[in-house]
Coordinates of C-alpha atoms in Angstrom, one line a residue:
Chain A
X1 CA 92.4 -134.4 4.3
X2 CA 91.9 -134.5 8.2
X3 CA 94.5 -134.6 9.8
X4 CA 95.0 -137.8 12.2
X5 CA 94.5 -137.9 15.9
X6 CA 98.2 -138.9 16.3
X7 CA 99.3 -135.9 14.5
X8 CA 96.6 -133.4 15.1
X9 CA 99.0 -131.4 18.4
X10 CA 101.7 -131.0 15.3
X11 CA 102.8 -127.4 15.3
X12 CA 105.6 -125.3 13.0
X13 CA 107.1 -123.8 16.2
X14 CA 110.2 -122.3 15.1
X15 CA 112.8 -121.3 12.5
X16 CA 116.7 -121.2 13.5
X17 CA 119.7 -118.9 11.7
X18 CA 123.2 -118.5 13.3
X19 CA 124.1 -115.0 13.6
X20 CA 127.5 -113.1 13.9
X21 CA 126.4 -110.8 16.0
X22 CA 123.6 -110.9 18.7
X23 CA 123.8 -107.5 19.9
X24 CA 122.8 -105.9 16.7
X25 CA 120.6 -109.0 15.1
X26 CA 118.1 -109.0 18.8
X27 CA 118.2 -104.9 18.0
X28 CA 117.1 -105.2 14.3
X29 CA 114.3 -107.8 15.0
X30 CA 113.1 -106.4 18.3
X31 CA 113.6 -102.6 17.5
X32 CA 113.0 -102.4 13.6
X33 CA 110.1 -104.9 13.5
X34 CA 108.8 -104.7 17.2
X35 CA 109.2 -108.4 17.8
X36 CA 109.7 -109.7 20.7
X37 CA 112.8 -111.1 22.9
X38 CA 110.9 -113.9 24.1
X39 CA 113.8 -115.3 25.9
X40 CA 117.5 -115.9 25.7
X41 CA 119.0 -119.0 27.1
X42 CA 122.9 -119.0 27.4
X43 CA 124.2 -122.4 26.5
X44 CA 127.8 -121.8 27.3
X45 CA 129.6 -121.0 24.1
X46 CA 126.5 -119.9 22.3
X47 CA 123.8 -118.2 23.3
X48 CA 119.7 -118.9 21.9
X49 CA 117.9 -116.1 21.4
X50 CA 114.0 -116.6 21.0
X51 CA 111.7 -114.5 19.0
X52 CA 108.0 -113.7 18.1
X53 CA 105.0 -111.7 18.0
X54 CA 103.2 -111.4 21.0
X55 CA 99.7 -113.1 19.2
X56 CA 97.4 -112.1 22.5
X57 CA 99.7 -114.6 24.6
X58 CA 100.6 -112.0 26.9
X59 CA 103.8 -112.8 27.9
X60 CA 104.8 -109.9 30.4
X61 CA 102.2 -111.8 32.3
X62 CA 103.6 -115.4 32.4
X63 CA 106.2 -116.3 34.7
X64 CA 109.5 -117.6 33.4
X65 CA 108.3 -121.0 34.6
X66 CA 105.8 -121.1 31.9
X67 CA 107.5 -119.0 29.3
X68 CA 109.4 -122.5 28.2
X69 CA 105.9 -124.1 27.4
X70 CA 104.3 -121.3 25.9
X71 CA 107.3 -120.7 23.4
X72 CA 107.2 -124.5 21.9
X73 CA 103.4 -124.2 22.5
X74 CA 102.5 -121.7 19.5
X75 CA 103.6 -121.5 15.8
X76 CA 105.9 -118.5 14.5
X77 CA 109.1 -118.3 16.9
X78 CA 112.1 -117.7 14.9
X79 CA 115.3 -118.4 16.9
X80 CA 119.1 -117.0 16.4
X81 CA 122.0 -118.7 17.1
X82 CA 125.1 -117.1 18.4
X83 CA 128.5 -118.7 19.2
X84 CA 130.5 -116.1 21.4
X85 CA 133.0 -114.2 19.6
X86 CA 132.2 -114.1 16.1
X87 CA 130.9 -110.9 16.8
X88 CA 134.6 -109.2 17.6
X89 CA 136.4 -111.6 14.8
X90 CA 137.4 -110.1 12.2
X91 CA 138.7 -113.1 9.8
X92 CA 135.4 -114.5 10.6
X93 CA 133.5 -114.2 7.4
X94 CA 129.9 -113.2 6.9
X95 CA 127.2 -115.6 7.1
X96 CA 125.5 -116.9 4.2
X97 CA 121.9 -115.8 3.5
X98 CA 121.6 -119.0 1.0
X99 CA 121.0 -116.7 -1.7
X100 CA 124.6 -116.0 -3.2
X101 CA 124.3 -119.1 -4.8
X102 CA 121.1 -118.9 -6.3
X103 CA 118.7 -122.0 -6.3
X104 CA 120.4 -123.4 -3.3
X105 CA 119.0 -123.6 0.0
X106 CA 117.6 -121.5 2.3
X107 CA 115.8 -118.6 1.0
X108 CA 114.3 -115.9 3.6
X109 CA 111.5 -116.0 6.3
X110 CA 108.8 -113.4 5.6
X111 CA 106.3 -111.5 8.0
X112 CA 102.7 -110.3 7.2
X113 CA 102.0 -106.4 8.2
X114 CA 98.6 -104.5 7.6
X115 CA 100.5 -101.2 5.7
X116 CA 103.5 -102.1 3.8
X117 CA 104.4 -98.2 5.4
X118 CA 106.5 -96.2 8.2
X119 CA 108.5 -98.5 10.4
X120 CA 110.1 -100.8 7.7
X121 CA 112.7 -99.3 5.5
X122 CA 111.5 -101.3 2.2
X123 CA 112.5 -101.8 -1.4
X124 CA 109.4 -102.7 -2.9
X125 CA 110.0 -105.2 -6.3
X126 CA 109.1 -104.0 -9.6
X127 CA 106.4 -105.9 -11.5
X128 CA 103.5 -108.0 -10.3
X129 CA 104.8 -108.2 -6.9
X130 CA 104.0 -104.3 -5.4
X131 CA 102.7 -106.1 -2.4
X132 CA 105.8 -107.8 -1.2
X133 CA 108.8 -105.6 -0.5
X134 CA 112.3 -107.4 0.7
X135 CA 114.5 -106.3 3.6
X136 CA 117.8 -107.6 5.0
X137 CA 118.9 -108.2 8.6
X138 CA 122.3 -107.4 10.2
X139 CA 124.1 -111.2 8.3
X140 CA 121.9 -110.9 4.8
X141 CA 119.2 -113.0 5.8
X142 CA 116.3 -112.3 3.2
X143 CA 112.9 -111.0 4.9
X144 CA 110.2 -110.9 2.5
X145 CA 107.8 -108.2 3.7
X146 CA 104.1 -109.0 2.4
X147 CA 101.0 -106.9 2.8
X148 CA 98.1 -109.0 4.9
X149 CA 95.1 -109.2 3.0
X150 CA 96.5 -108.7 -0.3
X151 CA 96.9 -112.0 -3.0
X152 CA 99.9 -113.4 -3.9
Chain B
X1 CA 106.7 -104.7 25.9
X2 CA 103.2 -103.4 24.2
X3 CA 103.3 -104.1 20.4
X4 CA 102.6 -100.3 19.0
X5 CA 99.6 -100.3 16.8
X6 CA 101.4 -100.0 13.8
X7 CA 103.0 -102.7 14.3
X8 CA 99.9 -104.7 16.3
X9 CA 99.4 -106.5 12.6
X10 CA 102.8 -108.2 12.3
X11 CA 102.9 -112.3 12.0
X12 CA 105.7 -114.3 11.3
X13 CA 104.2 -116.0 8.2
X14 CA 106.5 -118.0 6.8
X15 CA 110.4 -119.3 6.0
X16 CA 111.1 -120.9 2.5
X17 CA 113.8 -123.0 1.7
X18 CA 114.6 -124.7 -1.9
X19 CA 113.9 -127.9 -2.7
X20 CA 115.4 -130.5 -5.8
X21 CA 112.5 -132.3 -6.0
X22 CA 109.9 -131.2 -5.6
X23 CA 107.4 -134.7 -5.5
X24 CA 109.6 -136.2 -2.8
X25 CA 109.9 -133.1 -0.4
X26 CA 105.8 -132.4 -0.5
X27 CA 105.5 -136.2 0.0
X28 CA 108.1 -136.1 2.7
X29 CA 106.0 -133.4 4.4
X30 CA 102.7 -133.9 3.7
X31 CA 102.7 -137.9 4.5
X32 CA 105.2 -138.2 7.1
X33 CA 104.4 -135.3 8.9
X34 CA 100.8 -134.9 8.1
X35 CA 101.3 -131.3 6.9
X36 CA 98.9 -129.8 4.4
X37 CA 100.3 -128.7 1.4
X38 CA 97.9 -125.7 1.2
X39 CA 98.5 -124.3 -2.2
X40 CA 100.6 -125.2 -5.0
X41 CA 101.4 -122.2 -7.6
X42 CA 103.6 -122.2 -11.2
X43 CA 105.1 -119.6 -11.4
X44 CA 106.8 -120.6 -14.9
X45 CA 109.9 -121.6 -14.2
X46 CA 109.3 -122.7 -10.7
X47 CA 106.9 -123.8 -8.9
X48 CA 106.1 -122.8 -4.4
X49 CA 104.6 -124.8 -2.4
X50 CA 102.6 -123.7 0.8
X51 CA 102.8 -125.9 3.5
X52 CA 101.0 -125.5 6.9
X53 CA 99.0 -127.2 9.5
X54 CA 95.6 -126.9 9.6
X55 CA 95.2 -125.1 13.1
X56 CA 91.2 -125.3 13.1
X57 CA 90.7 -122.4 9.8
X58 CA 89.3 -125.6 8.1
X59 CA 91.0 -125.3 4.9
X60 CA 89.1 -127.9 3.2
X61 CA 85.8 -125.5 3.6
X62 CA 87.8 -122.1 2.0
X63 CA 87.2 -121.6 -1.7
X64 CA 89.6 -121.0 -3.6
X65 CA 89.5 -117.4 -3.8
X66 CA 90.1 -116.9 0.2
X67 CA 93.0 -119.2 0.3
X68 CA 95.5 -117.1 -0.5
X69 CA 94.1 -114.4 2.0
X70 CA 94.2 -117.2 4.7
X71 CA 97.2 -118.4 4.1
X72 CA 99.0 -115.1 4.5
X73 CA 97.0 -113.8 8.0
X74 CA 98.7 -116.9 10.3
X75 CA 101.8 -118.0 11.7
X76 CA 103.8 -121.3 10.7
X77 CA 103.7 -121.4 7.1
X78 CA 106.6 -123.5 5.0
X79 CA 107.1 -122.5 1.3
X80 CA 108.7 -124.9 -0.9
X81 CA 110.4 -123.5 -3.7
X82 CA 111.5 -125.9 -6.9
X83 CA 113.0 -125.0 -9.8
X84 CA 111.8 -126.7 -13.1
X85 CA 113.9 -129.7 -13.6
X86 CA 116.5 -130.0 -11.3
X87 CA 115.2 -133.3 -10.0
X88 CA 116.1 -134.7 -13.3
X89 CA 119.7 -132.9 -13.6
X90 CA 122.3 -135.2 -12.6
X91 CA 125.0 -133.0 -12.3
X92 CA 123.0 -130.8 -9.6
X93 CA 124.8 -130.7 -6.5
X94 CA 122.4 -131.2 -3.5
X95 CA 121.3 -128.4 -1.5
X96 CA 123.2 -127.3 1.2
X97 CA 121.3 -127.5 4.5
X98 CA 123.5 -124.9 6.1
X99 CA 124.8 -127.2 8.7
X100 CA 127.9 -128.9 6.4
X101 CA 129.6 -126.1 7.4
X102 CA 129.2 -125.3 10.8
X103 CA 128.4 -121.9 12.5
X104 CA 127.2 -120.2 9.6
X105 CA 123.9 -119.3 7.8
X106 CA 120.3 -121.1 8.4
X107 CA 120.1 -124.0 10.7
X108 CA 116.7 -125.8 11.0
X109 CA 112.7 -125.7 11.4
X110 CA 111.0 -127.3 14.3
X111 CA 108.1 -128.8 14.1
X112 CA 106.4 -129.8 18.2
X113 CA 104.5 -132.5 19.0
X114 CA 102.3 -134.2 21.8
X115 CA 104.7 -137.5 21.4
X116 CA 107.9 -138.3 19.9
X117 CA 106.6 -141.7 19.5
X118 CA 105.2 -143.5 16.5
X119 CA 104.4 -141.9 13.0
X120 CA 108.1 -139.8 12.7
X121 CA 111.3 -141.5 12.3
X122 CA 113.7 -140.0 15.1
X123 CA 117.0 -139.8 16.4
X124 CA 117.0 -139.2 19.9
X125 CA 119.9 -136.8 20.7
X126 CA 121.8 -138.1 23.8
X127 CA 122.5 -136.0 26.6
X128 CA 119.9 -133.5 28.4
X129 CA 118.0 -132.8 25.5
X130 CA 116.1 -136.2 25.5
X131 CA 113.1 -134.3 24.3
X132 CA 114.9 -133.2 21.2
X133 CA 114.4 -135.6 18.2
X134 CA 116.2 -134.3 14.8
X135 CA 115.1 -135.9 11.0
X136 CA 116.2 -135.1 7.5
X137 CA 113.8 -133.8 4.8
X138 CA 115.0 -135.2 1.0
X139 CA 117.5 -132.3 0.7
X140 CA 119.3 -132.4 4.3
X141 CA 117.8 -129.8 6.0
X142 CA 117.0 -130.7 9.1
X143 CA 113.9 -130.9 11.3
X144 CA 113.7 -130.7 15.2
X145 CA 111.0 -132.5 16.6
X146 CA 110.4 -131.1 20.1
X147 CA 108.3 -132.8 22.4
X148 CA 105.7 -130.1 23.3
X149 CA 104.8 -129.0 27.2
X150 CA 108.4 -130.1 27.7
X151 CA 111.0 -127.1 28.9
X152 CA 113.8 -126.9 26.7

């Protein structure tokens, strides 16, 4: 169906998960799968941390004056939470990736890559599903791994 | 800094969360937020369904045969997952949302929007982030609504 004109600027901008630990979650994303730190904006106890592919937006262009629109203006941001300190607690327990209780929940974000290769240390499924492989970040989270132009 | 070109490919595709049931939650998405549900597959036991707004790749004009290729090369898909017959099992507890218990796991999705007006039932946050609207799908999890061209 057509979409309405009241609805037709409707975007899926972003996905948020808390982290424990910023420092080595922004490293994983940013180093491990080349995303990028689109911005971080320190709230006073927590911190946002912004994410995503650079799709052709060419963001080492824009100023930070316009890197606020451009984030909320584009689908595929994925945003992590951090409240200061959990990172040096030690009774603080680990975050929940929604999947130690299966059926519950959140389940995992996945990315879309050309060569299922190098770069991302993968466990590929047995099965039907050779095209998908599964990673986890730093606090668990699921991150389904699915080769671009394949069918699932 | 420059995506490398083995990693030029990459897209945030898509975050999946689990639903109880299933009818209500693509209802909830499809007609109140004028989402398409894309694809629907059974999988046996459970059933995923691909939601996503139809950025201008004319979905309605893809056979079937290329939808699954289409739906994995883009940004800002939602995947639904249900299992068989928990929307009839009474003594299923409700999904957790991951915000019951602040601080820890998956927080939201956020959809953006030309205006927080008509169409999506809101609840204006109070405060400074007046641009902010959050809603519940069926299950709890919740939705930000962020006005778009708006700095957050």
């Amino acid at each position: 169906m057509p979409r309405t004109a009241e609805t037709a600027s409707f975007q899926f901008n972003h996905t948020m998960v808390r982290v424990r630990d910023a420092e080595s979650s922004v490293k994983f994303y940013t180093e491990g799968l080349d995303v990028l730190l689109f911005a971080e904006k320190n709230m006073g106890n927590f911190t946002l941390y912004f994410l995503a592919f650079d799709q052709g937006q060419n963001y080492k262009d824009i100023s930070e004056e316009g890197k606020s629109q451009a984030l909320f203006a584009r689908e595929g941001v994925f945003e992590l939470t951090h409240s200061h300190g959990t990172e040096t607690d030690v009774s603080f327990a680990s975050h929940s990736s929604g999947n130690s209780d299966p059926g519950k929940g959140f389940g995992h974000i996945a990315f879309t890559v050309d060569d299922l290769g190098v770069k991302i240390k993968k466990r590929l499924q047995d099965g039907k599903m050779k095209h998908i492989a599964f990673i986890m970040d730093p606090d668990g989270y699921w991150i389904e791994v699915v080769a671009n132009g394949l069918k699932q």
